[in-house]
Structure formats: structure tokens, C-alpha cells
Amino acid sequence: MITEENSLITCKDCNEVVFSASQGKIIDQLVIKSINSQINLFIKMIIQREKCEQKEIAEHIGVSPEYLSEIKSGRKTPKFQTFNFLKTLALDGNSFKISSPNFKDWKTA
């Protein structure tokens, strides 16, 4: 169990410092960098598999092409839902077709 006291995170059982607030900021930056890297990979995977453009991906996930571009470039951090939708579209081959606004036939999915 850990508790937070005076900008330090310490172990409740042994009182050992796990990391300081400044280290927490570094971890936050690394997490954001990892998210951006994964988003770029997801978009690349979708484009290659579906032979589509980035604006079509934006349409599928319900965001503007400009917003998706800002997410991809790291200027914006996506909502958790947007990240998960991109992940699903990238990793599940049928999800792109099924999520299309024009999808009509469940039998061929």
C-alpha cells in the first residue's frame, strides 16, 4: 500500500520513498509519449490494412480529421474512449467494416 505525503510517495509498510513528485512528472511524460507512439502505430495499421485515409478513420471514431491529426502529432491527448476505439480498429480486422456508418450486413462481417 502506498500513501502520498509532502510530494513524496512512500510505502505505507516500510516508509521507503517510492518516488518524488518530480519523478512523477517524468513518468507522466513517458506515459503520454507511449500513448502517442501507440496511436501512431494504430493509425498506420488501420491505413495499411483498410487502404483508407486518416480522414476516414476520423469519421469512424466520430472526431474531426483535424482533431485526429492533433492527437497523432501529440498536440492533444485523446480521451480514453478515443484511444480504445483506435486500438480496437487497429487490432480487430472486422471492427473497421462494422463501425462504418454505411455498414448494413452483419452476415458478411
mmCIF file with all atom_site columns, C-alpha atoms in Angstrom:
data_model
loop_
_atom_site.group_PDB
_atom_site.id
_atom_site.type_symbol
_atom_site.label_atom_id
_atom_site.label_alt_id
_atom_site.label_comp_id
_atom_site.label_asym_id
_atom_site.label_entity_id
_atom_site.label_seq_id
_atom_site.pdbx_PDB_ins_code
_atom_site.Cartn_x
_atom_site.Cartn_y
_atom_site.Cartn_z
_atom_site.occupancy
_atom_site.B_iso_or_equiv
_atom_site.pdbx_formal_charge
_atom_site.auth_seq_id
_atom_site.auth_comp_id
_atom_site.auth_asym_id
_atom_site.auth_atom_id
_atom_site.pdbx_PDB_model_num
ATOM 1   C CA . MET A 1 1   ? 0.000   0.000   0.000   1.00 0.00 ? 1   MET A CA 1
ATOM 2   C CA . ILE A 1 2   ? 1.319   3.455   -0.795  1.00 0.00 ? 2   ILE A CA 1
ATOM 3   C CA . THR A 1 3   ? 0.391   6.830   0.581   1.00 0.00 ? 3   THR A CA 1
ATOM 4   C CA . GLU A 1 4   ? 1.203   10.339  -0.605  1.00 0.00 ? 4   GLU A CA 1
ATOM 5   C CA . GLU A 1 5   ? 2.811   12.779  1.814   1.00 0.00 ? 5   GLU A CA 1
ATOM 6   C CA . ASN A 1 6   ? 4.702   16.047  1.179   1.00 0.00 ? 6   ASN A CA 1
ATOM 7   C CA . SER A 1 7   ? 5.157   15.459  -2.571  1.00 0.00 ? 7   SER A CA 1
ATOM 8   C CA . LEU A 1 8   ? 6.687   12.039  -1.940  1.00 0.00 ? 8   LEU A CA 1
ATOM 9   C CA . ILE A 1 9   ? 5.067   8.695   -2.463  1.00 0.00 ? 9   ILE A CA 1
ATOM 10  C CA . THR A 1 10  ? 6.142   6.307   0.248   1.00 0.00 ? 10  THR A CA 1
ATOM 11  C CA . CYS A 1 11  ? 5.407   2.712   1.089   1.00 0.00 ? 11  CYS A CA 1
ATOM 12  C CA . LYS A 1 12  ? 2.939   2.566   3.961   1.00 0.00 ? 12  LYS A CA 1
ATOM 13  C CA . ASP A 1 13  ? 4.507   -0.614  5.337   1.00 0.00 ? 13  ASP A CA 1
ATOM 14  C CA . CYS A 1 14  ? 8.217   0.288   5.293   1.00 0.00 ? 14  CYS A CA 1
ATOM 15  C CA . ASN A 1 15  ? 8.183   4.104   4.858   1.00 0.00 ? 15  ASN A CA 1
ATOM 16  C CA . GLU A 1 16  ? 10.604  3.834   1.940   1.00 0.00 ? 16  GLU A CA 1
ATOM 17  C CA . VAL A 1 17  ? 10.314  6.561   -0.704  1.00 0.00 ? 17  VAL A CA 1
ATOM 18  C CA . VAL A 1 18  ? 8.970   5.095   -3.944  1.00 0.00 ? 18  VAL A CA 1
ATOM 19  C CA . PHE A 1 19  ? 9.391   8.295   -5.957  1.00 0.00 ? 19  PHE A CA 1
ATOM 20  C CA . SER A 1 20  ? 9.122   12.047  -5.622  1.00 0.00 ? 20  SER A CA 1
ATOM 21  C CA . ALA A 1 21  ? 6.745   14.450  -7.337  1.00 0.00 ? 21  ALA A CA 1
ATOM 22  C CA . SER A 1 22  ? 9.430   15.441  -9.854  1.00 0.00 ? 22  SER A CA 1
ATOM 23  C CA . GLN A 1 23  ? 9.857   11.792  -10.820 1.00 0.00 ? 23  GLN A CA 1
ATOM 24  C CA . GLY A 1 24  ? 6.082   11.564  -11.170 1.00 0.00 ? 24  GLY A CA 1
ATOM 25  C CA . LYS A 1 25  ? 6.190   14.305  -13.806 1.00 0.00 ? 25  LYS A CA 1
ATOM 26  C CA . ILE A 1 26  ? 8.769   12.291  -15.741 1.00 0.00 ? 26  ILE A CA 1
ATOM 27  C CA . ILE A 1 27  ? 6.530   9.229   -15.556 1.00 0.00 ? 27  ILE A CA 1
ATOM 28  C CA . ASP A 1 28  ? 3.577   11.308  -16.824 1.00 0.00 ? 28  ASP A CA 1
ATOM 29  C CA . GLN A 1 29  ? 5.665   12.468  -19.796 1.00 0.00 ? 29  GLN A CA 1
ATOM 30  C CA . LEU A 1 30  ? 6.720   8.900   -20.569 1.00 0.00 ? 30  LEU A CA 1
ATOM 31  C CA . VAL A 1 31  ? 3.117   7.681   -20.440 1.00 0.00 ? 31  VAL A CA 1
ATOM 32  C CA . ILE A 1 32  ? 1.979   10.438  -22.827 1.00 0.00 ? 32  ILE A CA 1
ATOM 33  C CA . LYS A 1 33  ? 4.876   9.634   -25.177 1.00 0.00 ? 33  LYS A CA 1
ATOM 34  C CA . SER A 1 34  ? 3.895   5.952   -25.101 1.00 0.00 ? 34  SER A CA 1
ATOM 35  C CA . ILE A 1 35  ? 0.238   6.776   -25.822 1.00 0.00 ? 35  ILE A CA 1
ATOM 36  C CA . ASN A 1 36  ? 1.234   8.950   -28.799 1.00 0.00 ? 36  ASN A CA 1
ATOM 37  C CA . SER A 1 37  ? 3.513   6.221   -30.126 1.00 0.00 ? 37  SER A CA 1
ATOM 38  C CA . GLN A 1 38  ? 0.728   3.646   -29.850 1.00 0.00 ? 38  GLN A CA 1
ATOM 39  C CA . ILE A 1 39  ? -1.778  5.960   -31.553 1.00 0.00 ? 39  ILE A CA 1
ATOM 40  C CA . ASN A 1 40  ? 0.580   6.454   -34.485 1.00 0.00 ? 40  ASN A CA 1
ATOM 41  C CA . LEU A 1 41  ? 1.034   2.701   -34.748 1.00 0.00 ? 41  LEU A CA 1
ATOM 42  C CA . PHE A 1 42  ? -2.746  2.083   -34.574 1.00 0.00 ? 42  PHE A CA 1
ATOM 43  C CA . ILE A 1 43  ? -3.434  4.644   -37.319 1.00 0.00 ? 43  ILE A CA 1
ATOM 44  C CA . LYS A 1 44  ? -0.678  3.198   -39.507 1.00 0.00 ? 44  LYS A CA 1
ATOM 45  C CA . MET A 1 45  ? -2.041  -0.343  -39.027 1.00 0.00 ? 45  MET A CA 1
ATOM 46  C CA . ILE A 1 46  ? -5.587  0.728   -39.942 1.00 0.00 ? 46  ILE A CA 1
ATOM 47  C CA . ILE A 1 47  ? -4.463  2.674   -43.026 1.00 0.00 ? 47  ILE A CA 1
ATOM 48  C CA . GLN A 1 48  ? -2.344  -0.236  -44.282 1.00 0.00 ? 48  GLN A CA 1
ATOM 49  C CA . ARG A 1 49  ? -4.979  -2.905  -43.688 1.00 0.00 ? 49  ARG A CA 1
ATOM 50  C CA . GLU A 1 50  ? -8.029  -0.961  -44.844 1.00 0.00 ? 50  GLU A CA 1
ATOM 51  C CA . LYS A 1 51  ? -6.277  1.044   -47.570 1.00 0.00 ? 51  LYS A CA 1
ATOM 52  C CA . CYS A 1 52  ? -8.021  4.152   -46.322 1.00 0.00 ? 52  CYS A CA 1
ATOM 53  C CA . GLU A 1 53  ? -7.099  7.695   -45.426 1.00 0.00 ? 53  GLU A CA 1
ATOM 54  C CA . GLN A 1 54  ? -6.777  9.249   -41.998 1.00 0.00 ? 54  GLN A CA 1
ATOM 55  C CA . LYS A 1 55  ? -9.967  11.277  -42.552 1.00 0.00 ? 55  LYS A CA 1
ATOM 56  C CA . GLU A 1 56  ? -11.931 8.005   -42.909 1.00 0.00 ? 56  GLU A CA 1
ATOM 57  C CA . ILE A 1 57  ? -10.552 6.829   -39.571 1.00 0.00 ? 57  ILE A CA 1
ATOM 58  C CA . ALA A 1 58  ? -11.667 10.113  -38.004 1.00 0.00 ? 58  ALA A CA 1
ATOM 59  C CA . GLU A 1 59  ? -15.165 9.547   -39.396 1.00 0.00 ? 59  GLU A CA 1
ATOM 60  C CA . HIS A 1 60  ? -15.274 6.049   -37.901 1.00 0.00 ? 60  HIS A CA 1
ATOM 61  C CA . ILE A 1 61  ? -14.325 7.217   -34.427 1.00 0.00 ? 61  ILE A CA 1
ATOM 62  C CA . GLY A 1 62  ? -16.523 10.313  -34.520 1.00 0.00 ? 62  GLY A CA 1
ATOM 63  C CA . VAL A 1 63  ? -13.884 13.045  -34.449 1.00 0.00 ? 63  VAL A CA 1
ATOM 64  C CA . SER A 1 64  ? -12.830 15.655  -36.974 1.00 0.00 ? 64  SER A CA 1
ATOM 65  C CA . PRO A 1 65  ? -9.835  14.926  -39.211 1.00 0.00 ? 65  PRO A CA 1
ATOM 66  C CA . GLU A 1 66  ? -8.124  17.977  -37.686 1.00 0.00 ? 66  GLU A CA 1
ATOM 67  C CA . TYR A 1 67  ? -8.579  16.643  -34.149 1.00 0.00 ? 67  TYR A CA 1
ATOM 68  C CA . LEU A 1 68  ? -7.228  13.216  -35.129 1.00 0.00 ? 68  LEU A CA 1
ATOM 69  C CA . SER A 1 69  ? -4.233  14.941  -36.715 1.00 0.00 ? 69  SER A CA 1
ATOM 70  C CA . GLU A 1 70  ? -3.625  16.873  -33.479 1.00 0.00 ? 70  GLU A CA 1
ATOM 71  C CA . ILE A 1 71  ? -3.806  13.630  -31.496 1.00 0.00 ? 71  ILE A CA 1
ATOM 72  C CA . LYS A 1 72  ? -1.430  11.912  -33.909 1.00 0.00 ? 72  LYS A CA 1
ATOM 73  C CA . SER A 1 73  ? 1.078   14.768  -33.727 1.00 0.00 ? 73  SER A CA 1
ATOM 74  C CA . GLY A 1 74  ? 0.986   14.807  -29.920 1.00 0.00 ? 74  GLY A CA 1
ATOM 75  C CA . ARG A 1 75  ? -0.510  18.302  -29.688 1.00 0.00 ? 75  ARG A CA 1
ATOM 76  C CA . LYS A 1 76  ? -3.593  16.841  -27.985 1.00 0.00 ? 76  LYS A CA 1
ATOM 77  C CA . THR A 1 77  ? -4.029  13.855  -25.701 1.00 0.00 ? 77  THR A CA 1
ATOM 78  C CA . PRO A 1 78  ? -7.004  11.687  -26.663 1.00 0.00 ? 78  PRO A CA 1
ATOM 79  C CA . LYS A 1 79  ? -9.843  10.747  -24.399 1.00 0.00 ? 79  LYS A CA 1
ATOM 80  C CA . PHE A 1 80  ? -9.627  7.202   -23.079 1.00 0.00 ? 80  PHE A CA 1
ATOM 81  C CA . GLN A 1 81  ? -12.597 6.227   -25.269 1.00 0.00 ? 81  GLN A CA 1
ATOM 82  C CA . THR A 1 82  ? -10.896 7.565   -28.428 1.00 0.00 ? 82  THR A CA 1
ATOM 83  C CA . PHE A 1 83  ? -7.677  5.698   -27.618 1.00 0.00 ? 83  PHE A CA 1
ATOM 84  C CA . ASN A 1 84  ? -9.568  2.447   -27.067 1.00 0.00 ? 84  ASN A CA 1
ATOM 85  C CA . PHE A 1 85  ? -11.595 2.867   -30.256 1.00 0.00 ? 85  PHE A CA 1
ATOM 86  C CA . LEU A 1 86  ? -8.394  3.337   -32.280 1.00 0.00 ? 86  LEU A CA 1
ATOM 87  C CA . LYS A 1 87  ? -6.887  0.302   -30.570 1.00 0.00 ? 87  LYS A CA 1
ATOM 88  C CA . THR A 1 88  ? -9.941  -1.817  -31.384 1.00 0.00 ? 88  THR A CA 1
ATOM 89  C CA . LEU A 1 89  ? -9.981  -0.678  -35.012 1.00 0.00 ? 89  LEU A CA 1
ATOM 90  C CA . ALA A 1 90  ? -6.272  -1.474  -35.324 1.00 0.00 ? 90  ALA A CA 1
ATOM 91  C CA . LEU A 1 91  ? -6.316  -4.894  -33.676 1.00 0.00 ? 91  LEU A CA 1
ATOM 92  C CA . ASP A 1 92  ? -9.671  -6.304  -34.829 1.00 0.00 ? 92  ASP A CA 1
ATOM 93  C CA . GLY A 1 93  ? -9.845  -6.749  -38.591 1.00 0.00 ? 93  GLY A CA 1
ATOM 94  C CA . ASN A 1 94  ? -13.651 -6.697  -38.750 1.00 0.00 ? 94  ASN A CA 1
ATOM 95  C CA . SER A 1 95  ? -14.223 -3.709  -36.487 1.00 0.00 ? 95  SER A CA 1
ATOM 96  C CA . PHE A 1 96  ? -13.449 -1.123  -39.167 1.00 0.00 ? 96  PHE A CA 1
ATOM 97  C CA . LYS A 1 97  ? -16.085 -2.503  -41.512 1.00 0.00 ? 97  LYS A CA 1
ATOM 98  C CA . ILE A 1 98  ? -18.661 -2.975  -38.744 1.00 0.00 ? 98  ILE A CA 1
ATOM 99  C CA . SER A 1 99  ? -18.123 0.530   -37.352 1.00 0.00 ? 99  SER A CA 1
ATOM 100 C CA . SER A 1 100 ? -18.663 2.124   -40.757 1.00 0.00 ? 100 SER A CA 1
ATOM 101 C CA . PRO A 1 101 ? -21.703 4.416   -40.918 1.00 0.00 ? 101 PRO A CA 1
ATOM 102 C CA . ASN A 1 102 ? -22.613 2.573   -44.149 1.00 0.00 ? 102 ASN A CA 1
ATOM 103 C CA . PHE A 1 103 ? -22.365 -0.957  -42.690 1.00 0.00 ? 103 PHE A CA 1
ATOM 104 C CA . LYS A 1 104 ? -25.528 -2.959  -43.393 1.00 0.00 ? 104 LYS A CA 1
ATOM 105 C CA . ASP A 1 105 ? -24.712 -6.674  -43.482 1.00 0.00 ? 105 ASP A CA 1
ATOM 106 C CA . TRP A 1 106 ? -23.787 -8.434  -40.229 1.00 0.00 ? 106 TRP A CA 1
ATOM 107 C CA . LYS A 1 107 ? -23.587 -11.786 -42.020 1.00 0.00 ? 107 LYS A CA 1
ATOM 108 C CA . THR A 1 108 ? -20.505 -10.902 -44.072 1.00 0.00 ? 108 THR A CA 1
ATOM 109 C CA . ALA A 1 109 ? -18.549 -9.308  -41.242 1.00 0.00 ? 109 ALA A CA 1
#
